[in-house]
Amino acid sequence: MDASSKIWAGVRAGVRWLAPPEQWSRRRFAGEATVALLLAVLAAGLGQLLEASALAVVTESVAIAVLSLMRRRLPATVLAVTAALTPVGNGFLPLMMAAGWSAGRRITGAGRAVAAFAGAYVLCVTVSLVDTWSPSTALTVVLLTTLYFLAVAVVPGLASRYWTQRRTLLHTLQERNGQLLRERAMVAGQARLKERQRIAQDMHDSLGHRLALISVHTGALEVDRELTPRQREVVGVLREASVTAMHELREVVGILRDGVEASVPASVDESGRAARGTAGIAALVEAARAAGNAVELKYSGEARPLAAAADHAAYRIVQEALTNAYKHAPGAPITVDLRYEPDSVVVEIVNGAASDAIGEVVSGGQGLTGLHERARLVGGMVHAGPVPDGGFRVAGVLPYGIGEAPPFVDASDPFRQQSEKAPSGDGGRVNGWTVSEREWAMDGRGGHSRSSGVVMGCAIALGVVMLLGVAVLVGVFFLVGSIDKGMIEPSEYESIKVGTAEKTVRDRLPSGDTIATAGLDGKGPKEPEGSRCLVLMSSEVGESLESEPVFRFCFADGKLVEKKSYEVKR
């Protein structure tokens, strides 16, 4: 491997460490790169405005871009480094806010977060004191640095941590709500299964016993020699009907108990057992034709197996529709259409208008209602209604899937988010929605929760802002009060003569112990050998905003040996 390949391999490894593919999508990486570029450009602009050297501007911009990209991976480290560089750099203020935001949300544990921010604060204060060291201004520097750090690091960190904890709470509530819904569905399913098993047992014990007695007695009566051939034929029909009823009861009991068709022991006579499900539709049609009805059966699509309950439902839909056609439109042509669609099977029965007027028809009125319920239980639907030519149409749509339809989501759910997909990543998406979108989509009780959270967040922010306001007012008060200790009028400077006793001059001049004069020493002309100098500001404004007019008084051997007036670039 040549040197260039090794370099590129190292770069790729560094990128994977900085932005792991399982945590960083391309969209997120592009966003972070854009933020880093904007911070670097902003720092370069500030450096140019403050007339910094080109090398310093480039170095600072590159450092800011690198730190911005690393703030997700190393939040505490980036916060500490940024806090140490902010007092001596020109454009680290925006990065400080971004680092505080990232540290607040990404440092796990309150203790570790407090330690990270405390360490960053100590570094920021220490560098500020070293950069502008003066025993008389140390307290003022600490106060102003504290206010600065609270405003640009602590406040974004607190806001970010509150927002992240709120999102975490929302994720937890989502998962708990989904778990409760699943548990409720399981309990309801178990209750339904238990009730179905009870009904199946009752049907088996009562109807099974009665049908068995009918089958035994009709079987014995059929071989009675005293019966005429016509009577034997009628008794045989009754016996076959009872045997068929026994088979149907076994199937219904099996479906009620386990959701599948009951297995038939080898010792049971299957001679009278009619096919149930889609396989038995042809037999229903043949029986209808044998009774003198004009029935046409059509198939379309590739046949596919259905679940036992759905297969049985298809058979019952055809059976009930044919029965209704016999009752309400005797003699009318009937068409039975069985279509296998890609995602479901469609059973459609259409009969024409009745050819003759019919009298009152005796009906239980529960046939179509039962079909609707039967189809709903397997996740399908049934439509029944008249057709334009005066006939009637019954159509059922049944899925191929196994088992019953999943329970419907409760409309009163305050989160409106029963999703099988768990939240992923940092504020990842849930069922196609981001957490922020979910918060804004809530209403009803969810809206009340949102408003409570917003009120709490506003109260915290208001408290922090008030605390900062009080601190700023105190700082401004001390700063304004200390300016008098480092400023004189130009007329005062002119009235003081070289050679005057040092004590007399110092009694007339302020002490200069203020942060306002910090950084003015050593920036003017060379001081006289062996002298001690006092640098004060002028009450007049300089020629430009970048320079500060100052007065310097140098003392030696107990008297004023030199005074100078010049401008210093801040």
Coordinates of C-alpha atoms in Angstrom, one line a residue:
M1 CA 0.0 0.0 0.0
D2 CA 1.5 3.3 -1.1
A3 CA 1.5 6.5 1.1
S4 CA -1.5 8.1 -0.5
S5 CA -3.6 5.0 0.1
K6 CA -2.5 4.9 3.7
I7 CA -3.5 8.6 4.1
W8 CA -6.9 8.0 2.5
A9 CA -7.5 4.9 4.7
G10 CA -6.6 6.9 7.8
V11 CA -9.0 9.7 6.7
R12 CA -11.8 7.2 6.2
A13 CA -11.1 5.6 9.5
G14 CA -11.2 9.0 11.2
V15 CA -14.5 9.9 9.5
R16 CA -16.0 6.6 10.6
W17 CA -14.9 7.3 14.2
L18 CA -16.2 10.8 14.1
A19 CA -19.5 10.0 12.4
P20 CA -20.4 6.3 12.8
P21 CA -22.7 5.2 9.9
E22 CA -25.1 3.5 12.3
Q23 CA -25.6 6.9 14.1
W24 CA -25.1 9.5 11.3
S25 CA -27.1 9.5 8.2
R26 CA -25.9 11.4 5.1
R27 CA -28.5 14.1 5.8
R28 CA -27.2 14.6 9.4
F29 CA -23.6 14.6 8.2
A30 CA -24.4 17.2 5.6
G31 CA -26.1 19.3 8.2
E32 CA -23.2 19.1 10.6
A33 CA -20.7 20.0 7.9
T34 CA -22.8 23.0 6.9
V35 CA -22.9 24.2 10.5
A36 CA -19.2 23.8 10.9
L37 CA -18.6 25.7 7.7
L38 CA -20.9 28.6 8.8
L39 CA -19.2 28.8 12.2
A40 CA -15.8 28.9 10.4
V41 CA -16.9 31.6 8.0
L42 CA -18.4 33.7 10.8
A43 CA -15.1 33.4 12.8
A44 CA -13.1 34.5 9.7
G45 CA -15.4 37.5 9.2
L46 CA -15.0 38.5 12.8
G47 CA -11.2 38.1 12.5
Q48 CA -11.1 40.3 9.4
L49 CA -13.3 42.9 11.1
L50 CA -10.9 43.0 14.1
E51 CA -7.9 43.2 11.7
A52 CA -6.3 40.0 12.8
S53 CA -3.5 38.4 10.8
A54 CA -4.3 36.1 7.9
L55 CA -2.6 33.2 9.6
A56 CA -4.5 33.7 12.8
V57 CA -7.8 33.9 10.9
V58 CA -7.2 30.7 9.0
T59 CA -5.9 28.8 12.1
E60 CA -8.9 29.9 14.1
S61 CA -11.4 29.0 11.4
V62 CA -10.0 25.6 10.9
A63 CA -10.0 24.9 14.7
I64 CA -13.6 26.0 15.0
A65 CA -14.7 23.8 12.1
V66 CA -12.9 20.8 13.6
L67 CA -14.3 21.4 17.1
S68 CA -17.8 21.8 15.6
L69 CA -17.6 18.4 13.9
M70 CA -16.4 16.8 17.1
R71 CA -18.9 18.2 19.5
R72 CA -21.3 15.3 19.1
R73 CA -18.6 12.7 19.5
L74 CA -16.7 14.4 22.4
P75 CA -19.1 16.9 23.9
A76 CA -17.3 17.5 27.2
T77 CA -13.8 17.8 25.6
V78 CA -15.1 20.3 23.0
L79 CA -16.8 22.3 25.6
A80 CA -13.6 22.5 27.7
V81 CA -11.4 23.4 24.8
T82 CA -13.8 26.0 23.5
A83 CA -14.1 27.6 26.9
A84 CA -10.3 27.8 27.1
L85 CA -10.0 29.4 23.7
T86 CA -12.9 31.8 23.8
P87 CA -11.2 34.5 26.0
V88 CA -8.2 34.7 23.6
G89 CA -10.0 34.0 20.3
N90 CA -12.0 36.3 18.1
G91 CA -14.8 34.1 16.8
F92 CA -15.3 31.3 19.4
L93 CA -18.5 32.8 20.8
P94 CA -21.0 31.1 18.4
L95 CA -19.1 27.8 18.8
M96 CA -19.3 28.2 22.6
M97 CA -23.1 28.3 22.3
A98 CA -23.2 25.3 20.0
A99 CA -20.8 23.4 22.3
G100 CA -23.0 24.2 25.4
W101 CA -26.1 23.0 23.5
S102 CA -24.4 19.7 22.5
A103 CA -22.9 19.1 26.0
G104 CA -26.2 19.7 27.7
R105 CA -28.0 17.0 25.7
R106 CA -25.2 14.5 25.1
I107 CA -23.4 14.2 28.4
T108 CA -25.2 11.4 30.3
G109 CA -25.8 11.8 34.0
A110 CA -26.4 15.0 35.9
G111 CA -23.2 14.7 37.9
R112 CA -21.0 14.3 34.8
A113 CA -22.7 17.2 33.1
V114 CA -22.2 19.5 36.2
A115 CA -18.5 18.4 36.3
A116 CA -18.0 19.1 32.6
F117 CA -19.5 22.6 32.8
A118 CA -17.7 23.4 36.0
G119 CA -14.4 22.3 34.5
A120 CA -15.1 24.4 31.4
Y121 CA -16.0 27.4 33.6
V122 CA -12.7 27.1 35.6
L123 CA -10.7 27.0 32.3
C124 CA -12.6 30.0 30.9
V125 CA -11.9 32.1 34.1
T126 CA -8.3 31.0 34.4
V127 CA -7.5 31.9 30.8
S128 CA -9.3 35.2 31.2
L129 CA -7.3 36.1 34.3
V130 CA -4.0 35.1 32.7
D131 CA -4.7 37.1 29.5
T132 CA -5.6 40.3 31.5
W133 CA -3.9 39.8 34.8
S134 CA -4.0 42.6 37.2
P135 CA -4.5 42.2 41.0
S136 CA -6.8 45.2 41.1
T137 CA -9.1 43.9 38.3
A138 CA -9.2 40.2 39.0
L139 CA -12.5 40.3 40.8
T140 CA -14.1 42.2 38.0
V141 CA -12.7 39.8 35.4
V142 CA -14.1 36.8 37.3
L143 CA -17.5 38.5 37.5
L144 CA -17.8 39.4 33.8
T145 CA -16.4 36.0 32.8
T146 CA -19.0 34.3 34.9
L147 CA -21.8 36.3 33.3
Y148 CA -20.4 35.5 29.9
F149 CA -20.2 31.8 30.6
L150 CA -23.7 31.6 32.0
A151 CA -25.1 33.4 29.0
V152 CA -23.3 31.5 26.2
A153 CA -22.8 28.1 27.7
V154 CA -24.9 27.3 30.7
V155 CA -28.2 28.7 29.4
P156 CA -28.0 26.7 26.0
G157 CA -26.9 23.6 28.0
L158 CA -29.9 23.8 30.3
A159 CA -32.3 24.5 27.5
S160 CA -30.9 21.6 25.5
R161 CA -31.0 19.2 28.5
Y162 CA -34.6 20.1 29.2
W163 CA -35.6 19.6 25.6
T164 CA -33.8 16.2 25.5
Q165 CA -35.3 15.0 28.7
R166 CA -38.7 16.0 27.4
R167 CA -38.2 14.0 24.2
T168 CA -36.9 11.0 26.3
L169 CA -40.0 11.2 28.4
L170 CA -42.2 11.3 25.3
H171 CA -40.4 8.2 23.9
T172 CA -40.9 6.4 27.1
L173 CA -44.6 7.2 27.2
Q174 CA -44.9 6.1 23.5
E175 CA -43.3 2.7 24.3
R176 CA -45.4 2.3 27.5
N177 CA -48.6 3.3 25.7
G178 CA -47.9 0.8 22.9
Q179 CA -47.1 -1.9 25.5
L180 CA -50.4 -1.2 27.3
L181 CA -52.3 -1.5 24.0
R182 CA -50.6 -4.8 23.2
E183 CA -51.4 -6.1 26.6
R184 CA -55.0 -5.0 26.3
A185 CA -55.3 -6.7 23.0
M186 CA -53.8 -9.9 24.5
V187 CA -56.2 -9.8 27.4
A188 CA -59.1 -9.2 25.1
G189 CA -58.0 -12.0 22.8
Q190 CA -57.7 -14.4 25.7
A191 CA -61.1 -13.4 26.9
R192 CA -62.6 -14.0 23.5
L193 CA -60.8 -17.4 23.2
K194 CA -62.1 -18.4 26.6
E195 CA -65.6 -17.4 25.7
R196 CA -65.4 -19.2 22.4
Q197 CA -64.2 -22.3 24.1
R198 CA -67.1 -22.2 26.5
I199 CA -69.6 -21.8 23.7
A200 CA -67.9 -24.6 21.7
Q201 CA -68.1 -26.9 24.8
D202 CA -71.8 -26.1 25.3
M203 CA -72.6 -26.7 21.7
H204 CA -70.7 -30.0 21.7
D205 CA -72.3 -31.2 24.9
S206 CA -75.9 -30.2 24.0
L207 CA -76.3 -30.2 20.3
G208 CA -73.9 -33.1 19.7
H209 CA -75.7 -35.3 22.1
R210 CA -79.1 -34.5 20.5
L211 CA -77.8 -35.0 17.0
A212 CA -76.2 -38.3 18.0
L213 CA -79.6 -39.5 19.3
I214 CA -81.3 -38.5 16.1
S215 CA -78.7 -40.3 14.0
V216 CA -79.0 -43.5 16.1
H217 CA -82.8 -43.5 16.1
T218 CA -83.1 -42.8 12.4
G219 CA -80.5 -45.4 11.6
A220 CA -82.5 -48.0 13.5
L221 CA -85.8 -46.8 12.0
E222 CA -84.4 -47.1 8.5
V223 CA -83.9 -50.9 8.8
D224 CA -87.4 -51.4 10.3
R225 CA -89.2 -54.0 8.1
E226 CA -92.6 -52.6 8.8
L227 CA -91.8 -49.3 6.9
T228 CA -92.7 -48.8 3.3
P229 CA -90.0 -48.0 0.7
R230 CA -91.2 -44.3 0.7
Q231 CA -90.9 -44.1 4.5
R232 CA -87.4 -45.7 4.4
E233 CA -86.4 -43.1 1.8
V234 CA -87.6 -40.2 4.0
V235 CA -85.9 -41.7 7.1
G236 CA -82.7 -42.1 5.1
V237 CA -82.8 -38.4 4.2
L238 CA -83.2 -37.6 7.9
R239 CA -80.3 -39.8 8.8
E240 CA -78.0 -38.2 6.2
A241 CA -79.1 -34.8 7.4
S242 CA -78.3 -35.6 11.0
V243 CA -74.9 -37.0 10.0
T244 CA -74.2 -33.9 7.9
A245 CA -75.3 -31.7 10.8
M246 CA -72.9 -33.6 13.1
H247 CA -70.0 -32.9 10.7
E248 CA -70.9 -29.2 10.5
L249 CA -71.2 -29.0 14.2
R250 CA -67.7 -30.5 14.6
E251 CA -66.3 -27.9 12.1
V252 CA -68.0 -25.0 13.9
V253 CA -66.8 -26.2 17.3
G254 CA -63.2 -26.6 16.0
I255 CA -63.2 -23.1 14.6
L256 CA -64.7 -21.6 17.8
R257 CA -62.2 -23.4 20.0
D258 CA -58.9 -23.1 18.1
G259 CA -59.6 -21.0 15.0
V260 CA -59.0 -24.0 12.7
E261 CA -61.2 -26.7 11.4
A262 CA -61.5 -29.7 13.8
S263 CA -59.7 -32.9 12.7
V264 CA -61.8 -35.9 12.1
P265 CA -60.9 -39.2 13.8
A266 CA -60.3 -42.1 11.5
S267 CA -63.1 -44.1 13.1
V268 CA -65.7 -41.5 12.2
D269 CA -67.9 -42.1 9.1
E270 CA -67.2 -39.4 6.5
S271 CA -69.7 -40.5 4.0
G272 CA -72.2 -37.7 4.8
R273 CA -69.6 -35.0 5.3
A274 CA -70.0 -32.2 2.8
A275 CA -67.0 -30.0 1.8
R276 CA -66.9 -26.7 3.6
G277 CA -65.1 -23.6 2.5
T278 CA -64.4 -22.5 -1.1
A279 CA -64.1 -26.2 -2.0
G280 CA -67.8 -26.7 -1.1
I281 CA -69.1 -23.8 -3.2
A282 CA -69.4 -26.0 -6.3
A283 CA -71.5 -28.5 -4.3
L284 CA -73.8 -25.6 -3.1
V285 CA -74.3 -24.5 -6.7
E286 CA -75.0 -28.1 -7.8
A287 CA -77.6 -28.5 -5.1
A288 CA -79.3 -25.3 -6.1
R289 CA -79.4 -26.4 -9.7
A290 CA -80.9 -29.8 -8.7
A291 CA -83.6 -27.8 -6.9
G292 CA -84.6 -26.2 -10.2
N293 CA -82.7 -22.9 -9.9
A294 CA -80.6 -21.4 -12.8
V295 CA -77.3 -20.8 -11.1
E296 CA -74.0 -20.0 -12.9
L297 CA -70.6 -20.4 -11.2
K298 CA -67.6 -18.4 -12.4
Y299 CA -63.9 -18.6 -11.3
S300 CA -61.1 -16.1 -12.0
G301 CA -57.6 -15.7 -10.8
E302 CA -55.1 -18.2 -9.4
A303 CA -56.6 -20.2 -6.5
R304 CA -54.9 -19.6 -3.2
P305 CA -55.5 -21.2 0.2
L306 CA -57.3 -19.2 2.9
A307 CA -57.2 -19.4 6.6
A308 CA -59.8 -21.8 8.0
A309 CA -62.1 -19.0 9.4
A310 CA -61.9 -17.0 6.2
D311 CA -62.5 -20.1 4.1
H312 CA -65.5 -21.0 6.1
A313 CA -66.8 -17.4 5.9
A314 CA -66.6 -17.6 2.1
Y315 CA -68.7 -20.7 2.1
R316 CA -71.3 -19.2 4.5
I317 CA -71.6 -16.0 2.4
V318 CA -72.5 -18.1 -0.7
Q319 CA -74.8 -20.3 1.3
E320 CA -76.7 -17.3 2.8
A321 CA -76.9 -15.4 -0.5
L322 CA -78.3 -18.4 -2.3
T323 CA -80.8 -19.0 0.5
N324 CA -81.9 -15.3 0.3
A325 CA -82.3 -15.6 -3.5
Y326 CA -84.5 -18.7 -3.1
K327 CA -86.7 -16.8 -0.6
H328 CA -87.0 -13.4 -2.1
A329 CA -86.5 -14.0 -5.8
P330 CA -87.6 -17.6 -6.6
G331 CA -86.9 -18.6 -10.2
A332 CA -84.6 -15.6 -10.9
P333 CA -81.2 -16.4 -12.4
I334 CA -78.2 -16.4 -10.0
T335 CA -74.6 -15.8 -10.7
V336 CA -71.9 -16.8 -8.3
D337 CA -68.5 -15.3 -9.0
L338 CA -65.3 -16.4 -7.1
R339 CA -62.3 -14.1 -7.9
Y340 CA -58.8 -14.5 -6.5
E341 CA -57.3 -11.1 -6.3
P342 CA -53.6 -10.4 -5.4
D343 CA -54.4 -9.5 -1.7
S344 CA -57.8 -11.0 -1.1
V345 CA -60.6 -13.3 -2.5
V346 CA -63.9 -11.8 -3.6
V347 CA -67.1 -13.8 -3.4
E348 CA -70.0 -12.1 -5.3
I349 CA -73.5 -13.4 -5.7
V350 CA -76.0 -11.6 -7.9
N351 CA -79.6 -12.6 -8.5
G352 CA -82.1 -11.1 -10.9
A353 CA -85.5 -9.7 -10.1
A354 CA -88.3 -12.0 -9.1
S355 CA -90.3 -13.2 -12.1
D356 CA -93.6 -13.5 -10.1
A357 CA -95.1 -11.6 -7.1
I358 CA -94.3 -13.4 -3.9
G359 CA -96.1 -13.3 -0.6
E360 CA -94.7 -12.5 2.8
V361 CA -91.4 -14.3 3.4
V362 CA -90.5 -15.7 6.8
S363 CA -87.0 -14.7 7.7
G364 CA -85.0 -14.4 10.9
G365 CA -83.5 -11.1 9.8
Q366 CA -80.1 -12.1 11.1
G367 CA -78.5 -13.7 8.0
L368 CA -76.8 -10.6 6.5
T369 CA -75.9 -9.2 10.0
G370 CA -74.1 -12.5 10.8
L371 CA -72.2 -12.3 7.5
H372 CA -71.0 -8.8 8.3
E373 CA -69.8 -10.0 11.7
R374 CA -68.2 -13.2 10.3
A375 CA -66.3 -11.2 7.7
R376 CA -65.2 -8.6 10.2
L377 CA -63.7 -11.2 12.5
V378 CA -61.4 -12.4 9.8
G379 CA -60.4 -8.9 8.6
G380 CA -62.7 -8.7 5.7
M381 CA -66.0 -7.0 4.8
V382 CA -69.4 -7.8 3.2
H383 CA -71.5 -5.5 1.0
A384 CA -75.2 -6.2 0.3
G385 CA -77.7 -4.2 -1.6
P386 CA -80.0 -3.9 -4.7
V387 CA -78.7 -3.6 -8.2
P388 CA -80.2 -1.3 -10.9
D389 CA -82.1 -4.0 -12.7
G390 CA -84.1 -4.9 -9.6
G391 CA -82.0 -7.8 -8.4
F392 CA -79.8 -8.1 -5.3
R393 CA -76.1 -8.3 -4.8
V394 CA -74.0 -9.8 -2.0
A395 CA -70.2 -9.4 -2.2
G396 CA -67.6 -10.4 0.4
V397 CA -63.9 -9.5 0.4
L398 CA -61.8 -11.8 2.6
P399 CA -58.0 -11.6 3.1
Y400 CA -55.6 -14.5 2.7
G401 CA -53.9 -13.8 6.0
I402 CA -53.9 -16.2 8.9
G403 CA -56.0 -15.4 12.0
E404 CA -58.3 -12.6 12.9
A405 CA -57.9 -9.0 12.1
P406 CA -55.7 -6.9 14.4
P407 CA -57.6 -4.8 17.0
F408 CA -58.5 -1.3 16.0
V409 CA -56.6 1.6 17.6
D410 CA -58.5 3.3 20.3
A411 CA -59.5 6.8 19.0
S412 CA -59.1 8.2 22.5
D413 CA -55.3 7.4 22.5
P414 CA -53.7 10.7 23.6
F415 CA -50.5 10.0 21.7
R416 CA -52.2 8.9 18.4
Q417 CA -49.1 6.8 17.6
Q418 CA -49.6 3.1 18.2
S419 CA -46.6 2.1 16.2
E420 CA -44.7 -1.2 16.1
K421 CA -41.6 0.8 15.2
A422 CA -39.7 1.9 18.2
P423 CA -37.9 5.3 18.3
S424 CA -34.4 5.1 16.9
G425 CA -31.3 7.2 17.4
D426 CA -31.3 10.6 19.0
G427 CA -34.7 11.9 18.5
G428 CA -35.2 9.5 15.6
R429 CA -38.4 9.0 13.7
V430 CA -41.4 7.1 15.0
N431 CA -43.7 5.6 12.3
G432 CA -42.5 8.2 9.8
W433 CA -42.9 11.2 12.2
T434 CA -40.2 13.0 14.1
V435 CA -40.8 13.6 17.8
S436 CA -41.3 17.3 17.2
E437 CA -44.0 16.6 14.6
R438 CA -45.7 14.3 17.1
E439 CA -45.7 17.0 19.8
W440 CA -47.3 19.5 17.4
A441 CA -49.8 16.9 16.2
M442 CA -51.2 16.2 19.7
D443 CA -54.5 17.5 20.7
G444 CA -57.1 16.9 23.5
R445 CA -55.3 15.5 26.5
G446 CA -52.0 15.5 24.5
G447 CA -52.5 19.2 23.9
H448 CA -52.9 19.7 27.6
S449 CA -49.6 17.8 28.2
R450 CA -47.9 19.9 25.6
S451 CA -49.1 23.2 27.1
S452 CA -48.0 22.1 30.5
G453 CA -44.5 21.3 29.2
V454 CA -44.3 24.6 27.3
V455 CA -45.4 26.5 30.5
M456 CA -42.7 24.7 32.5
G457 CA -40.1 25.4 29.9
C458 CA -41.0 29.0 29.7
A459 CA -40.9 29.3 33.5
I460 CA -37.4 27.8 33.6
A461 CA -36.2 30.1 30.8
L462 CA -37.8 33.1 32.4
G463 CA -36.1 32.3 35.7
V464 CA -32.7 31.9 34.0
V465 CA -33.2 35.2 32.1
M466 CA -34.1 37.0 35.2
L467 CA -31.1 35.7 37.0
L468 CA -28.8 36.7 34.2
G469 CA -30.5 40.1 34.1
V470 CA -29.8 40.7 37.7
A471 CA -26.2 39.5 37.3
V472 CA -25.7 41.8 34.3
L473 CA -27.1 44.8 36.2
V474 CA -24.8 44.1 39.1
G475 CA -21.9 43.8 36.7
V476 CA -22.7 47.0 34.9
F477 CA -23.0 48.8 38.2
F478 CA -19.6 47.7 39.3
L479 CA -18.1 48.4 35.8
V480 CA -19.6 51.9 35.7
G481 CA -18.4 52.6 39.2
S482 CA -14.9 51.4 38.4
I483 CA -14.5 53.5 35.2
D484 CA -14.0 56.6 37.3
K485 CA -10.9 55.0 38.8
G486 CA -9.2 54.8 35.4
M487 CA -10.3 57.9 33.4
I488 CA -9.4 61.6 33.5
E489 CA -10.2 64.7 31.5
P490 CA -7.7 66.0 28.9
S491 CA -7.6 69.3 30.8
E492 CA -6.5 67.4 33.9
Y493 CA -3.6 65.9 32.0
E494 CA -2.5 69.3 30.7
S495 CA -2.5 70.8 34.1
I496 CA 0.0 68.4 35.6
K497 CA 3.6 69.3 35.1
V498 CA 6.7 67.1 34.8
G499 CA 8.8 67.4 38.0
T500 CA 5.9 67.5 40.4
A501 CA 6.2 65.3 43.4
E502 CA 4.8 61.8 42.9
K503 CA 2.6 62.0 46.0
T504 CA 1.0 65.3 44.8
V505 CA 0.3 63.8 41.3
R506 CA -1.1 60.6 42.6
D507 CA -3.4 62.5 45.0
R508 CA -4.8 64.4 42.0
L509 CA -5.2 61.3 39.8
P510 CA -7.4 58.2 40.1
S511 CA -5.8 54.9 41.2
G512 CA -6.3 53.1 37.8
D513 CA -7.4 49.9 39.6
T514 CA -10.2 49.0 37.2
I515 CA -10.8 46.5 34.5
A516 CA -11.3 49.3 32.1
T517 CA -7.6 49.9 31.9
A518 CA -6.7 46.2 31.6
G519 CA -4.4 45.5 28.7
L520 CA -3.2 49.2 28.3
D521 CA 0.2 48.7 29.9
G522 CA 3.2 48.1 27.7
K523 CA 1.5 49.1 24.4
G524 CA 2.8 52.7 24.2
P525 CA 6.2 54.3 23.8
K526 CA 9.1 52.9 25.7
E527 CA 9.0 53.7 29.4
P528 CA 11.8 55.6 31.1
E529 CA 14.5 53.4 32.7
G530 CA 13.7 52.5 36.3
S531 CA 10.3 54.3 36.4
R532 CA 6.9 53.2 37.5
C533 CA 4.0 54.2 35.2
L534 CA 0.3 54.8 35.6
V535 CA -1.9 54.5 32.5
L536 CA -5.3 56.1 32.5
M537 CA -8.0 56.5 29.8
S538 CA -9.1 59.7 28.3
S539 CA -12.7 60.9 28.7
E540 CA -12.7 61.8 25.0
V541 CA -13.4 59.2 22.2
G542 CA -10.5 58.2 19.9
E543 CA -10.3 58.7 16.1
S544 CA -11.6 55.2 15.5
L545 CA -13.5 52.5 17.4
E546 CA -10.4 50.3 17.3
S547 CA -8.2 52.7 19.3
E548 CA -8.3 54.1 22.8
P549 CA -6.7 57.5 23.8
V550 CA -4.7 57.1 27.0
F551 CA -2.5 59.2 29.3
R552 CA 0.6 57.8 30.8
F553 CA 2.4 59.2 33.9
C554 CA 5.8 57.8 34.8
F555 CA 7.5 58.3 38.2
A556 CA 11.0 57.9 39.5
D557 CA 12.9 59.1 42.6
G558 CA 9.6 60.4 44.1
K559 CA 8.6 62.8 41.3
L560 CA 6.9 62.8 37.8
V561 CA 9.7 62.3 35.2
E562 CA 7.5 61.9 32.1
K563 CA 3.9 62.1 30.8
K564 CA 2.7 60.8 27.4
S565 CA -0.5 61.0 25.4
Y566 CA -1.1 58.4 22.7
E567 CA -3.6 55.9 21.4
V568 CA -3.7 52.2 22.0
K569 CA -5.4 49.5 19.8
R570 CA -7.5 47.2 21.8

